[in-house]
Amino acid sequence: MTAEANVVTVNCARIIHGNQVATNGVVHVIDRVIRATGSTIQSYVEVDDELTTLAVSLQPPHPAEPSRTQQNPAEPSRTQ
C-alpha cells in the first residue's frame, strides 16, 4: 500500500473510501478490480515465512496406512 499526496493505493487501485465498517469486518472501497498475481493461495503462503503453519496445513494428507484387518490382496483368501 502506498500513500502519496493524500492518495492511498493498493496494487495500483485507489482507495475511494477506507475503513468502512461491515458486520463481518472492514471494507475498503477501491476504484478497480484487484486480481491475484499468483495462481493459488498456496503459492502465496509458500513464500511468506510468517505463514509456515498455514503452508503445512495446505499440504495434501498422507495416505492412510492399511488397516491390519484389511486382507492383503497378494495373499490368497483363507476360507474353511
N, CA, C and O atoms as a printed pandas DataFrame, in Angstrom:
     atom_number atom_name residue_name chain_id  residue_number  x_coord  y_coord  z_coord
0              1         N          MET        A               1    0.858   -1.166    0.000
1              2        CA          MET        A               1    0.000    0.000    0.000
2              3         C          MET        A               1    0.903    1.227    0.000
3              4         O          MET        A               1    1.896    1.295    0.724
4              5         N          THR        A               2    0.534    2.175   -0.820
5              6        CA          THR        A               2    1.319    3.414   -0.891
6              7         C          THR        A               2    0.425    4.613   -0.606
7              8         O          THR        A               2   -0.777    4.587   -0.868
8              9         N          ALA        A               3    1.034    5.663   -0.063
9             10        CA          ALA        A               3    0.299    6.903    0.204
10            11         C          ALA        A               3    1.134    8.066   -0.307
11            12         O          ALA        A               3    2.260    8.282    0.141
12            13         N          GLU        A               4    0.571    8.811   -1.248
13            14        CA          GLU        A               4    1.284    9.945   -1.816
14            15         C          GLU        A               4    0.290   11.085   -2.007
15            16         O          GLU        A               4   -0.729   10.919   -2.678
16            17         N          ALA        A               5    0.582   12.232   -1.423
17            18        CA          ALA        A               5   -0.263   13.424   -1.558
18            19         C          ALA        A               5   -1.733   13.110   -1.250
19            20         O          ALA        A               5   -2.630   13.483   -2.006
20            21         N          ASN        A               6   -1.965   12.415   -0.122
21            22        CA          ASN        A               6   -3.313   12.063    0.333
22            23         C          ASN        A               6   -4.049   11.089   -0.589
23            24         O          ASN        A               6   -5.266   10.941   -0.474
24            25         N          VAL        A               7   -3.349   10.439   -1.479
25            26        CA          VAL        A               7   -3.946    9.395   -2.322
26            27         C          VAL        A               7   -3.370    8.070   -1.861
27            28         O          VAL        A               7   -2.155    7.873   -1.880
28            29         N          VAL        A               8   -4.243    7.164   -1.446
29            30        CA          VAL        A               8   -3.799    5.865   -0.957
30            31         C          VAL        A               8   -4.166    4.819   -1.999
31            32         O          VAL        A               8   -5.300    4.763   -2.474
32            33         N          THR        A               9   -3.186    3.993   -2.345
33            34        CA          THR        A               9   -3.425    2.945   -3.337
34            35         C          THR        A               9   -2.968    1.597   -2.802
35            36         O          THR        A               9   -2.150    1.518   -1.886
36            37         N          VAL        A              10   -3.500    0.561   -3.381
37            38        CA          VAL        A              10   -3.078   -0.804   -3.116
38            39         C          VAL        A              10   -3.123   -1.541   -4.448
39            40         O          VAL        A              10   -4.164   -1.571   -5.104
40            41         N          ASN        A              11   -2.011   -2.131   -4.851
41            42        CA          ASN        A              11   -1.902   -2.812   -6.155
42            43         C          ASN        A              11   -2.417   -1.930   -7.287
43            44         O          ASN        A              11   -3.133   -2.400   -8.171
44            45         N          CYS        A              12   -2.055   -0.670   -7.259
45            46        CA          CYS        A              12   -2.421    0.327   -8.280
46            47         C          CYS        A              12   -3.901    0.700   -8.286
47            48         O          CYS        A              12   -4.344    1.392   -9.203
48            49         N          ALA        A              13   -4.662    0.276   -7.317
49            50        CA          ALA        A              13   -6.069    0.667   -7.204
50            51         C          ALA        A              13   -6.170    1.747   -6.123
51            52         O          ALA        A              13   -5.631    1.590   -5.028
52            53         N          ARG        A              14   -6.855    2.827   -6.436
53            54        CA          ARG        A              14   -7.011    3.931   -5.498
54            55         C          ARG        A              14   -8.122    3.604   -4.512
55            56         O          ARG        A              14   -9.201    3.159   -4.904
56            57         N          ILE        A              15   -7.851    3.828   -3.219
57            58        CA          ILE        A              15   -8.872    3.602   -2.195
58            59         C          ILE        A              15   -9.776    4.831   -2.157
59            60         O          ILE        A              15   -9.336    5.934   -1.833
60            61         N          ILE        A              16  -11.036    4.621   -2.493
61            62        CA          ILE        A              16  -12.027    5.706   -2.542
62            63         C          ILE        A              16  -12.553    5.994   -1.139
63            64         O          ILE        A              16  -12.559    7.144   -0.701
64            65         N          HIS        A              17  -12.996    4.951   -0.432
65            66        CA          HIS        A              17  -13.497    5.065    0.946
66            67         C          HIS        A              17  -12.847    3.953    1.758
67            68         O          HIS        A              17  -13.113    2.773    1.529
68            69         N          GLY        A              18  -12.008    4.326    2.690
69            70        CA          GLY        A              18  -11.342    3.329    3.525
70            71         C          GLY        A              18  -12.047    3.123    4.843
71            72         O          GLY        A              18  -12.786    3.987    5.315
72            73         N          ASN        A              19  -11.809    1.969    5.428
73            74        CA          ASN        A              19  -12.287    1.645    6.774
74            75         C          ASN        A              19  -13.803    1.757    6.935
75            76         O          ASN        A              19  -14.283    2.334    7.910
76            77         N          GLN        A              20  -14.543    1.216    5.996
77            78        CA          GLN        A              20  -15.997    1.174    6.101
78            79         C          GLN        A              20  -16.360   -0.061    6.925
79            80         O          GLN        A              20  -16.099   -1.187    6.504
80            81         N          VAL        A              21  -16.957    0.145    8.088
81            82        CA          VAL        A              21  -17.270   -0.954    8.994
82            83         C          VAL        A              21  -18.433   -1.761    8.432
83            84         O          VAL        A              21  -19.468   -1.217    8.045
84            85         N          ALA        A              22  -18.228   -3.088    8.400
85            86        CA          ALA        A              22  -19.262   -4.021    7.958
86            87         C          ALA        A              22  -19.558   -4.970    9.118
87            88         O          ALA        A              22  -18.859   -4.950   10.131
88            89         N          THR        A              23  -20.581   -5.794    8.973
89            90        CA          THR        A              23  -20.946   -6.710   10.063
90            91         C          THR        A              23  -19.881   -7.773   10.303
91            92         O          THR        A              23  -19.777   -8.300   11.411
92            93         N          ASN        A              24  -19.093   -8.093    9.291
93            94        CA          ASN        A              24  -18.087   -9.148    9.456
94            95         C          ASN        A              24  -16.655   -8.633    9.258
95            96         O          ASN        A              24  -15.751   -9.426    8.996
96            97         N          GLY        A              25  -16.441   -7.335    9.377
97            98        CA          GLY        A              25  -15.087   -6.811    9.228
98            99         C          GLY        A              25  -15.086   -5.376    8.742
99           100         O          GLY        A              25  -16.004   -4.606    9.026
100          101         N          VAL        A              26  -14.043   -5.030    8.006
101          102        CA          VAL        A              26  -13.873   -3.677    7.482
102          103         C          VAL        A              26  -13.719   -3.766    5.967
103          104         O          VAL        A              26  -13.044   -4.660    5.457
104          105         N          VAL        A              27  -14.348   -2.838    5.251
105          106        CA          VAL        A              27  -14.314   -2.819    3.792
106          107         C          VAL        A              27  -13.599   -1.560    3.335
107          108         O          VAL        A              27  -13.780   -0.484    3.905
108          109         N          HIS        A              28  -12.785   -1.710    2.301
109          110        CA          HIS        A              28  -12.152   -0.563    1.656
110          111         C          HIS        A              28  -12.701   -0.506    0.231
111          112         O          HIS        A              28  -12.512   -1.453   -0.533
112          113         N          VAL        A              29  -13.362    0.562   -0.135
113          114        CA          VAL        A              29  -13.914    0.731   -1.478
114          115         C          VAL        A              29  -12.790    1.234   -2.378
115          116         O          VAL        A              29  -12.155    2.245   -2.078
116          117         N          ILE        A              30  -12.545    0.529   -3.478
117          118        CA          ILE        A              30  -11.468    0.897   -4.402
118          119         C          ILE        A              30  -12.038    1.183   -5.780
119          120         O          ILE        A              30  -13.207    0.900   -6.044
120          121         N          ASP        A              31  -11.209    1.749   -6.669
121          122        CA          ASP        A              31  -11.706    2.194   -7.969
122          123         C          ASP        A              31  -11.526    1.174   -9.090
123          124         O          ASP        A              31  -11.806    1.488  -10.247
124          125         N          ARG        A              32  -11.074   -0.023   -8.784
125          126        CA          ARG        A              32  -10.942   -1.052   -9.822
126          127         C          ARG        A              32  -10.855   -2.425   -9.178
127          128         O          ARG        A              32  -10.684   -2.549   -7.965
128          129         N          VAL        A              33  -10.973   -3.433   -9.991
129          130        CA          VAL        A              33  -10.870   -4.810   -9.514
130          131         C          VAL        A              33   -9.401   -5.160   -9.334
131          132         O          VAL        A              33   -8.572   -4.878  -10.199
132          133         N          ILE        A              34   -9.092   -5.775   -8.206
133          134        CA          ILE        A              34   -7.729   -6.236   -7.963
134          135         C          ILE        A              34   -7.701   -7.731   -8.258
135          136         O          ILE        A              34   -8.473   -8.505   -7.693
136          137         N          ARG        A              35   -6.816   -8.113   -9.133
137          138        CA          ARG        A              35   -6.671   -9.530   -9.471
138          139         C          ARG        A              35   -5.469  -10.097   -8.745
139          140         O          ARG        A              35   -4.464   -9.416   -8.541
140          141         N          ALA        A              36   -5.591  -11.353   -8.362
141          142        CA          ALA        A              36   -4.479  -12.027   -7.693
142          143         C          ALA        A              36   -3.329  -12.202   -8.674
143          144         O          ALA        A              36   -3.541  -12.507   -9.848
144          145         N          THR        A              37   -2.122  -12.008   -8.188
145          146        CA          THR        A              37   -0.961  -12.171   -9.060
146          147         C          THR        A              37   -0.449  -13.600   -9.072
147          148         O          THR        A              37    0.256  -13.996  -10.000
148          149         N          GLY        A              38   -0.791  -14.374   -8.061
149          150        CA          GLY        A              38   -0.390  -15.783   -8.010
150          151         C          GLY        A              38   -1.546  -16.661   -8.451
151          152         O          GLY        A              38   -2.675  -16.189   -8.585
152          153         N          SER        A              39   -1.273  -17.908   -8.670
153          154        CA          SER        A              39   -2.328  -18.784   -9.156
154          155         C          SER        A              39   -3.139  -19.417   -8.033
155          156         O          SER        A              39   -4.306  -19.751   -8.238
156          157         N          THR        A              40   -2.552  -19.590   -6.853
157          158        CA          THR        A              40   -3.268  -20.215   -5.745
158          159         C          THR        A              40   -2.868  -19.559   -4.429
159          160         O          THR        A              40   -1.866  -18.848   -4.348
160          161         N          ILE        A              41   -3.660  -19.809   -3.416
161          162        CA          ILE        A              41   -3.324  -19.351   -2.077
162          163         C          ILE        A              41   -2.025  -19.990   -1.634
163          164         O          ILE        A              41   -1.200  -19.351   -0.981
164          165         N          GLN        A              42   -1.843  -21.257   -1.990
165          166        CA          GLN        A              42   -0.637  -21.965   -1.592
166          167         C          GLN        A              42    0.618  -21.283   -2.142
167          168         O          GLN        A              42    1.647  -21.253   -1.468
168          169         N          SER        A              43    0.543  -20.741   -3.350
169          170        CA          SER        A              43    1.715  -20.063   -3.909
170          171         C          SER        A              43    2.083  -18.819   -3.106
171          172         O          SER        A              43    3.252  -18.436   -3.070
172          173         N          TYR        A              44    1.105  -18.182   -2.460
173          174        CA          TYR        A              44    1.390  -17.038   -1.609
174          175         C          TYR        A              44    2.013  -17.456   -0.290
175          176         O          TYR        A              44    3.011  -16.878    0.140
176          177         N          VAL        A              45    1.422  -18.468    0.358
177          178        CA          VAL        A              45    1.906  -18.838    1.683
178          179         C          VAL        A              45    3.246  -19.549    1.643
179          180         O          VAL        A              45    3.976  -19.534    2.634
180          181         N          GLU        A              46    3.586  -20.168    0.528
181          182        CA          GLU        A              46    4.868  -20.856    0.433
182          183         C          GLU        A              46    6.054  -19.897    0.481
183          184         O          GLU        A              46    7.148  -20.297    0.877
184          185         N          VAL        A              47    5.857  -18.638    0.085
185          186        CA          VAL        A              47    6.962  -17.680    0.060
186          187         C          VAL        A              47    6.975  -16.742    1.264
187          188         O          VAL        A              47    7.890  -15.930    1.400
188          189         N          ASP        A              48    5.979  -16.840    2.133
189          190        CA          ASP        A              48    5.902  -15.972    3.309
190          191         C          ASP        A              48    6.294  -16.768    4.549
191          192         O          ASP        A              48    5.580  -17.684    4.958
192          193         N          ASP        A              49    7.433  -16.414    5.146
193          194        CA          ASP        A              49    7.939  -17.137    6.311
194          195         C          ASP        A              49    7.003  -17.063    7.515
195          196         O          ASP        A              49    7.075  -17.918    8.398
196          197         N          GLU        A              50    6.143  -16.077    7.567
197          198        CA          GLU        A              50    5.213  -15.955    8.691
198          199         C          GLU        A              50    4.010  -16.878    8.546
199          200         O          GLU        A              50    3.204  -16.984    9.471
200          201         N          LEU        A              51    3.873  -17.543    7.414
201          202        CA          LEU        A              51    2.718  -18.409    7.170
202          203         C          LEU        A              51    3.099  -19.885    7.069
203          204         O          LEU        A              51    2.432  -20.647    6.369
204          205         N          THR        A              52    4.148  -20.289    7.751
205          206        CA          THR        A              52    4.608  -21.678    7.625
206          207         C          THR        A              52    3.583  -22.675    8.153
207          208         O          THR        A              52    3.431  -23.752    7.576
208          209         N          THR        A              53    2.884  -22.354    9.220
209          210        CA          THR        A              53    1.870  -23.263    9.754
210          211         C          THR        A              53    0.745  -23.448    8.744
211          212         O          THR        A              53    0.266  -24.564    8.545
212          213         N          LEU        A              54    0.323  -22.368    8.111
213          214        CA          LEU        A              54   -0.710  -22.468    7.082
214          215         C          LEU        A              54   -0.206  -23.271    5.883
215          216         O          LEU        A              54   -0.952  -24.065    5.309
216          217         N          ALA        A              55    1.049  -23.070    5.506
217          218        CA          ALA        A              55    1.626  -23.813    4.376
218          219         C          ALA        A              55    1.607  -25.307    4.647
219          220         O          ALA        A              55    1.300  -26.098    3.754
220          221         N          VAL        A              56    1.931  -25.697    5.863
221          222        CA          VAL        A              56    1.906  -27.119    6.227
222          223         C          VAL        A              56    0.482  -27.654    6.168
223          224         O          VAL        A              56    0.266  -28.777    5.713
224          225         N          SER        A              57   -0.485  -26.877    6.615
225          226        CA          SER        A              57   -1.875  -27.346    6.619
226          227         C          SER        A              57   -2.446  -27.465    5.209
227          228         O          SER        A              57   -3.427  -28.179    5.006
228          229         N          LEU        A              58   -1.853  -26.782    4.234
229          230        CA          LEU        A              58   -2.327  -26.872    2.851
230          231         C          LEU        A              58   -1.757  -28.074    2.104
231          232         O          LEU        A              58   -2.178  -28.363    0.984
232          233         N          GLN        A              59   -0.804  -28.775    2.716
233          234        CA          GLN        A              59   -0.229  -29.954    2.068
234          235         C          GLN        A              59   -1.273  -31.062    2.019
235          236         O          GLN        A              59   -2.110  -31.160    2.918
236          237         N          PRO        A              60   -1.238  -31.904    0.977
237          238        CA          PRO        A              60   -2.199  -32.997    0.919
238          239         C          PRO        A              60   -1.959  -33.972    2.069
239          240         O          PRO        A              60   -0.825  -34.137    2.519
240          241         N          PRO        A              61   -3.017  -34.613    2.540
241          242        CA          PRO        A              61   -2.856  -35.544    3.662
242          243         C          PRO        A              61   -2.034  -36.759    3.247
243          244         O          PRO        A              61   -2.004  -37.144    2.078
244          245         N          HIS        A              62   -1.370  -37.351    4.236
245          246        CA          HIS        A              62   -0.624  -38.572    3.973
246          247         C          HIS        A              62   -1.615  -39.695    3.736
247          248         O          HIS        A              62   -2.652  -39.754    4.398
248          249         N          PRO        A              63   -1.313  -40.595    2.796
249          250        CA          PRO        A              63   -2.246  -41.707    2.575
250          251         C          PRO        A              63   -2.358  -42.539    3.844
251          252         O          PRO        A              63   -1.372  -42.773    4.543
252          253         N          ALA        A              64   -3.547  -42.967    4.120
253          254        CA          ALA        A              64   -3.774  -43.759    5.326
254          255         C          ALA        A              64   -3.074  -45.107    5.201
255          256         O          ALA        A              64   -3.071  -45.733    4.140
256          257         N          GLU        A              65   -2.488  -45.532    6.300
257          258        CA          GLU        A              65   -1.865  -46.847    6.294
258          259         C          GLU        A              65   -2.974  -47.886    6.293
259          260         O          GLU        A              65   -4.010  -47.690    6.929
260          261         N          PRO        A              66   -2.764  -49.003    5.576
261          262        CA          PRO        A              66   -3.821  -50.022    5.541
262          263         C          PRO        A              66   -4.079  -50.580    6.935
263          264         O          PRO        A              66   -3.158  -50.768    7.730
264          265         N          SER        A              67   -5.309  -50.830    7.201
265          266        CA          SER        A              67   -5.697  -51.391    8.481
266          267         C          SER        A              67   -5.227  -52.832    8.572
267          268         O          SER        A              67   -5.143  -53.525    7.558
268          269         N          ARG        A              68   -4.922  -53.283    9.771
269          270        CA          ARG        A              68   -4.497  -54.669    9.948
270          271         C          ARG        A              68   -5.633  -55.642    9.678
271          272         O          ARG        A              68   -5.392  -56.824    9.433
272          273         N          THR        A              69   -6.858  -55.160    9.720
273          274        CA          THR        A              69   -7.989  -56.043    9.459
274          275         C          THR        A              69   -8.244  -56.215    7.968
275          276         O          THR        A              69   -8.983  -57.117    7.573
276          277         N          GLN        A              70   -7.644  -55.367    7.129
277          278        CA          GLN        A              70   -7.827  -55.500    5.690
278          279         C          GLN        A              70   -6.968  -56.650    5.179
279          280         O          GLN        A              70   -5.834  -56.848    5.614
280          281         N          GLN        A              71   -7.541  -57.402    4.244
281          282        CA          GLN        A              71   -6.811  -58.532    3.682
282          283         C          GLN        A              71   -5.798  -58.037    2.669
283          284         O          GLN        A              71   -6.092  -57.145    1.873
284          285         N          ASN        A              72   -4.614  -58.611    2.697
285          286        CA          ASN        A              72   -3.576  -58.289    1.733
286          287         C          ASN        A              72   -3.956  -58.927    0.404
287          288         O          ASN        A              72   -4.131  -60.144    0.359
288          289         N          PRO        A              73   -4.095  -58.156   -0.697
289          290        CA          PRO        A              73   -4.505  -58.730   -1.977
290          291         C          PRO        A              73   -3.507  -59.755   -2.505
291          292         O          PRO        A              73   -3.864  -60.595   -3.332
292          293         N          ALA        A              74   -2.264  -59.697   -2.039
293          294        CA          ALA        A              74   -1.263  -60.654   -2.522
294          295         C          ALA        A              74   -1.440  -62.031   -1.875
295          296         O          ALA        A              74   -0.950  -63.031   -2.398
296          297         N          GLU        A              75   -2.135  -62.081   -0.747
297          298        CA          GLU        A              75   -2.345  -63.364   -0.059
298          299         C          GLU        A              75   -3.670  -63.970   -0.521
299          300         O          GLU        A              75   -4.661  -63.261   -0.692
300          301         N          PRO        A              76   -3.675  -65.296   -0.721
301          302        CA          PRO        A              76   -4.944  -65.938   -1.095
302          303         C          PRO        A              76   -5.920  -65.900    0.068
303          304         O          PRO        A              76   -5.518  -65.882    1.232
304          305         N          SER        A              77   -7.173  -65.889   -0.249
305          306        CA          SER        A              77   -8.171  -65.845    0.806
306          307         C          SER        A              77   -8.222  -67.201    1.498
307          308         O          SER        A              77   -8.072  -68.243    0.860
308          309         N          ARG        A              78   -8.431  -67.176    2.774
309          310        CA          ARG        A              78   -8.440  -68.408    3.568
310          311         C          ARG        A              78   -9.863  -68.671    4.029
311          312         O          ARG        A              78  -10.344  -68.054    4.980
312          313         N          THR        A              79  -10.510  -69.561    3.372
313          314        CA          THR        A              79  -11.866  -69.916    3.755
314          315         C          THR        A              79  -11.857  -71.353    4.273
315          316         O          THR        A              79  -11.061  -72.172    3.813
316          317         N          GLN        A              80  -12.718  -71.657    5.206
317          318        CA          GLN        A              80  -12.774  -73.012    5.750
318          319         C          GLN        A              80  -13.985  -73.726    5.277
319          320         O          GLN        A              80  -14.199  -74.884    5.636
